[in-house]
PDB file of C-alpha atoms in Angstrom:
ATOM      1  CA  MET A   1      -4.069 -15.610  -2.386  1.00 41.00           C
ATOM      2  CA  GLY A   2      -5.080 -12.015  -2.519  1.00 47.00           C
ATOM      3  CA  TRP A   3      -6.939 -10.264   0.255  1.00 53.00           C
ATOM      4  CA  ARG A   4      -8.877  -7.115   0.113  1.00 56.00           C
ATOM      5  CA  PHE A   5      -7.825  -4.036   2.025  1.00 56.00           C
ATOM      6  CA  ASP A   6     -10.370  -4.727   4.769  1.00 60.00           C
ATOM      7  CA  VAL A   7      -8.289  -7.596   6.231  1.00 66.00           C
ATOM      8  CA  LEU A   8      -6.509  -4.849   8.171  1.00 65.00           C
ATOM      9  CA  SER A   9      -9.724  -3.890   9.905  1.00 66.00           C
ATOM     10  CA  PRO A  10     -10.265  -5.120  13.481  1.00 73.00           C
ATOM     11  CA  GLU A  11     -13.064  -7.437  12.322  1.00 73.00           C
ATOM     12  CA  HIS A  12     -10.957  -9.308   9.800  1.00 73.00           C
ATOM     13  CA  ARG A  13      -7.510  -9.008  11.389  1.00 77.00           C
ATOM     14  CA  TYR A  14      -7.543 -12.709  12.347  1.00 84.00           C
ATOM     15  CA  ARG A  15      -6.880 -13.548   8.687  1.00 81.00           C
ATOM     16  CA  LEU A  16      -3.390 -12.107   9.107  1.00 83.00           C
ATOM     17  CA  ASN A  17      -2.419 -14.559  11.857  1.00 89.00           C
ATOM     18  CA  GLY A  18       1.077 -15.843  11.108  1.00 91.00           C
ATOM     19  CA  ILE A  19       1.991 -12.957   8.780  1.00 88.00           C
ATOM     20  CA  GLU A  20       5.089 -12.325  10.897  1.00 90.00           C
ATOM     21  CA  LYS A  21       6.597 -15.514   9.418  1.00 92.00           C
ATOM     22  CA  ALA A  22       6.621 -14.055   5.896  1.00 91.00           C
ATOM     23  CA  GLN A  23       9.845 -12.620   4.515  1.00 90.00           C
ATOM     24  CA  SER A  24       7.953  -9.942   2.627  1.00 88.00           C
ATOM     25  CA  VAL A  25       4.372  -8.686   2.370  1.00 85.00           C
ATOM     26  CA  THR A  26       2.886  -6.597  -0.401  1.00 80.00           C
ATOM     27  CA  TRP A  27      -0.041  -4.335   0.374  1.00 74.00           C
ATOM     28  CA  ASN A  28      -2.195  -3.134  -2.510  1.00 72.00           C
ATOM     29  CA  PRO A  29      -4.643  -0.503  -1.253  1.00 71.00           C
ATOM     30  CA  GLN A  30      -6.062   0.012  -4.762  1.00 69.00           C
ATOM     31  CA  GLU A  31      -8.343  -2.968  -4.119  1.00 63.00           C
ATOM     32  CA  LEU A  32     -10.648  -0.943  -1.894  1.00 63.00           C
ATOM     33  CA  MET A  33      -9.361   2.609  -1.728  1.00 66.00           C
ATOM     34  CA  GLY A  34      -9.229   3.132  -5.458  1.00 64.00           C
ATOM     35  CA  ALA A  35      -5.543   4.052  -5.300  1.00 66.00           C
ATOM     36  CA  LEU A  36      -3.372   3.630  -8.346  1.00 63.00           C
ATOM     37  CA  LEU A  37      -1.006   0.650  -8.495  1.00 59.00           C
ATOM     38  CA  LEU A  38       1.842   3.043  -7.755  1.00 64.00           C
ATOM     39  CA  ARG A  39       0.472   3.281  -4.225  1.00 68.00           C
ATOM     40  CA  SER A  40       1.318  -0.329  -3.458  1.00 70.00           C
ATOM     41  CA  ALA A  41       3.634  -0.966  -0.533  1.00 73.00           C
ATOM     42  CA  CYS A  42       6.144  -3.751  -0.024  1.00 79.00           C
ATOM     43  CA  PHE A  43       7.330  -4.613   3.509  1.00 82.00           C
ATOM     44  CA  ILE A  44      10.536  -6.626   3.687  1.00 86.00           C
ATOM     45  CA  LYS A  45      11.770  -8.285   6.855  1.00 88.00           C
ATOM     46  CA  GLN A  46      15.488  -8.435   6.002  1.00 88.00           C
ATOM     47  CA  ASP A  47      17.194  -5.201   6.992  1.00 86.00           C
ATOM     48  CA  GLY A  48      19.079  -3.525   4.141  1.00 81.00           C
ATOM     49  CA  LEU A  49      17.779  -5.785   1.364  1.00 82.00           C
ATOM     50  CA  LEU A  50      16.324  -2.973  -0.721  1.00 74.00           C
ATOM     51  CA  PHE A  51      19.597  -1.040  -0.448  1.00 72.00           C
ATOM     52  CA  GLN A  52      21.592  -4.100  -1.545  1.00 77.00           C
ATOM     53  CA  THR A  53      19.375  -4.846  -4.524  1.00 75.00           C
ATOM     54  CA  ASN A  54      18.635  -1.288  -5.687  1.00 67.00           C
ATOM     55  CA  GLN A  55      21.862   0.532  -4.942  1.00 68.00           C
ATOM     56  CA  MET A  56      23.184   2.241  -8.045  1.00 67.00           C
ATOM     57  CA  SER A  57      24.819   5.256  -6.391  1.00 66.00           C
ATOM     58  CA  ALA A  58      23.913   7.226  -9.494  1.00 66.00           C
ATOM     59  CA  ASP A  59      25.987  10.408  -9.368  1.00 67.00           C
ATOM     60  CA  TYR A  60      23.502  12.224 -11.607  1.00 64.00           C
ATOM     61  CA  LEU A  61      20.757  11.611  -9.029  1.00 64.00           C
ATOM     62  CA  PHE A  62      22.696  11.951  -5.802  1.00 63.00           C
ATOM     63  CA  GLN A  63      25.008  14.896  -6.249  1.00 67.00           C
ATOM     64  CA  GLN A  64      27.457  15.540  -3.470  1.00 70.00           C
ATOM     65  CA  ASP A  65      27.056  19.345  -3.538  1.00 76.00           C
ATOM     66  CA  LYS A  66      23.924  19.447  -1.391  1.00 74.00           C
ATOM     67  CA  PRO A  67      23.484  21.974   1.436  1.00 81.00           C
ATOM     68  CA  TYR A  68      22.732  19.045   3.774  1.00 79.00           C
ATOM     69  CA  ASP A  69      24.283  15.700   4.731  1.00 80.00           C
ATOM     70  CA  VAL A  70      23.972  13.499   1.611  1.00 71.00           C
ATOM     71  CA  SER A  71      23.565  10.399   3.789  1.00 73.00           C
ATOM     72  CA  TYR A  72      19.908  11.530   4.106  1.00 72.00           C
ATOM     73  CA  ASP A  73      19.337  10.764   0.393  1.00 70.00           C
ATOM     74  CA  THR A  74      17.245   7.585   0.675  1.00 68.00           C
ATOM     75  CA  GLY A  75      16.718   6.933  -3.030  1.00 66.00           C
ATOM     76  CA  ASP A  76      18.973   3.856  -3.045  1.00 66.00           C
ATOM     77  CA  LYS A  77      16.893   2.326  -0.254  1.00 66.00           C
ATOM     78  CA  ALA A  78      13.609   2.371  -2.165  1.00 65.00           C
ATOM     79  CA  MET A  79      12.235   0.678  -5.279  1.00 66.00           C
ATOM     80  CA  GLN A  80      11.117   3.960  -6.787  1.00 64.00           C
ATOM     81  CA  CYS A  81      14.261   5.962  -6.000  1.00 63.00           C
ATOM     82  CA  GLY A  82      13.072   9.411  -4.999  1.00 60.00           C
ATOM     83  CA  ARG A  83       9.329   8.953  -5.359  1.00 62.00           C
ATOM     84  CA  HIS A  84       8.635   9.095  -1.632  1.00 64.00           C
ATOM     85  CA  ASN A  85       5.735  11.418  -2.318  1.00 69.00           C
ATOM     86  CA  ASP A  86       3.642   8.368  -3.282  1.00 70.00           C
ATOM     87  CA  ILE A  87       3.419   7.221   0.331  1.00 71.00           C
ATOM     88  CA  PHE A  88       2.288  10.714   1.270  1.00 77.00           C
ATOM     89  CA  LYS A  89      -0.530  10.459  -1.278  1.00 77.00           C
ATOM     90  CA  LEU A  90      -1.536   7.116   0.200  1.00 75.00           C
ATOM     91  CA  TRP A  91      -1.560   8.685   3.670  1.00 75.00           C
ATOM     92  CA  LEU A  92      -3.770  11.512   2.386  1.00 79.00           C
ATOM     93  CA  MET A  93      -6.192   8.982   0.885  1.00 75.00           C
ATOM     94  CA  TRP A  94      -6.250   7.132   4.225  1.00 71.00           C
ATOM     95  CA  ARG A  95      -6.988  10.375   6.072  1.00 74.00           C
ATOM     96  CA  SER A  96      -9.729  11.328   3.617  1.00 74.00           C
ATOM     97  CA  LEU A  97     -11.475   8.049   4.400  1.00 67.00           C
ATOM     98  CA  ARG A  98     -11.183   8.830   8.117  1.00 63.00           C
ATOM     99  CA  ALA A  99      -9.067   5.757   8.632  1.00 58.00           C
ATOM    100  CA  TRP A 100     -11.051   2.649   9.541  1.00 59.00           C
ATOM    101  CA  LYS A 101     -14.502   4.252   9.624  1.00 63.00           C
ATOM    102  CA  GLY A 102     -14.376   5.127   5.928  1.00 59.00           C
ATOM    103  CA  ILE A 103     -12.709   1.832   5.036  1.00 59.00           C
ATOM    104  CA  GLU A 104     -15.418  -0.172   6.829  1.00 62.00           C
ATOM    105  CA  ASP A 105     -18.196   1.803   5.133  1.00 64.00           C
ATOM    106  CA  LYS A 106     -16.575   1.365   1.746  1.00 61.00           C
ATOM    107  CA  SER A 107     -16.000  -2.334   2.433  1.00 60.00           C
ATOM    108  CA  ILE A 108     -19.641  -2.888   3.280  1.00 60.00           C
ATOM    109  CA  ASP A 109     -20.718  -0.996   0.163  1.00 61.00           C
ATOM    110  CA  SER A 110     -18.408  -3.056  -2.038  1.00 62.00           C
ATOM    111  CA  TRP A 111     -20.178  -6.220  -0.900  1.00 60.00           C
ATOM    112  CA  ILE A 112     -23.739  -4.886  -0.873  1.00 66.00           C
ATOM    113  CA  TRP A 113     -23.842  -3.341  -4.373  1.00 67.00           C
ATOM    114  CA  PRO A 114     -22.900  -6.522  -6.303  1.00 70.00           C
ATOM    115  CA  LEU A 115     -25.399  -8.553  -4.271  1.00 72.00           C
ATOM    116  CA  THR A 116     -28.127  -5.985  -4.864  1.00 74.00           C
ATOM    117  CA  LEU A 117     -27.433  -5.962  -8.598  1.00 76.00           C
ATOM    118  CA  ARG A 118     -27.466  -9.753  -8.730  1.00 76.00           C
ATOM    119  CA  LEU A 119     -30.784  -9.960  -6.905  1.00 79.00           C
ATOM    120  CA  LYS A 120     -32.265  -7.299  -9.140  1.00 80.00           C
ATOM    121  CA  LEU A 121     -31.128  -9.112 -12.309  1.00 82.00           C
ATOM    122  CA  GLU A 122     -32.459 -12.430 -11.044  1.00 81.00           C
ATOM    123  CA  THR A 123     -35.904 -11.050 -10.144  1.00 81.00           C
ATOM    124  CA  GLU A 124     -36.313  -8.951 -13.287  1.00 73.00           C
ATOM    125  CA  GLY A 125     -34.757 -11.523 -15.672  1.00 57.00           C
TER     126      GLY A 125
END
């Protein structure tokens, strides 16, 4: 079952009761925020699972001649290797919507417009 982004709002948060029992949760903010699919997030309960499944230790990506401690290279711990800038873009989108205020307004609009169109088509048709 898919939920819209607004289930994270205080009004609809009850729909997430029991979510702590899940082994993983995928969050797709494109449903309401208009973000690209690349902005999806996956939360996994088991510590180290992404590292175990994605570890390639690719020498061409993670060179050892860095001017910093190479243990900070987190590419092997993520599904998209070094594309951590995507979460920053999602955060910027969140901030541009002024967090929940913008989300709630957008959520209300996304329900009102289809209903308005339906009523208009029914009365004019």
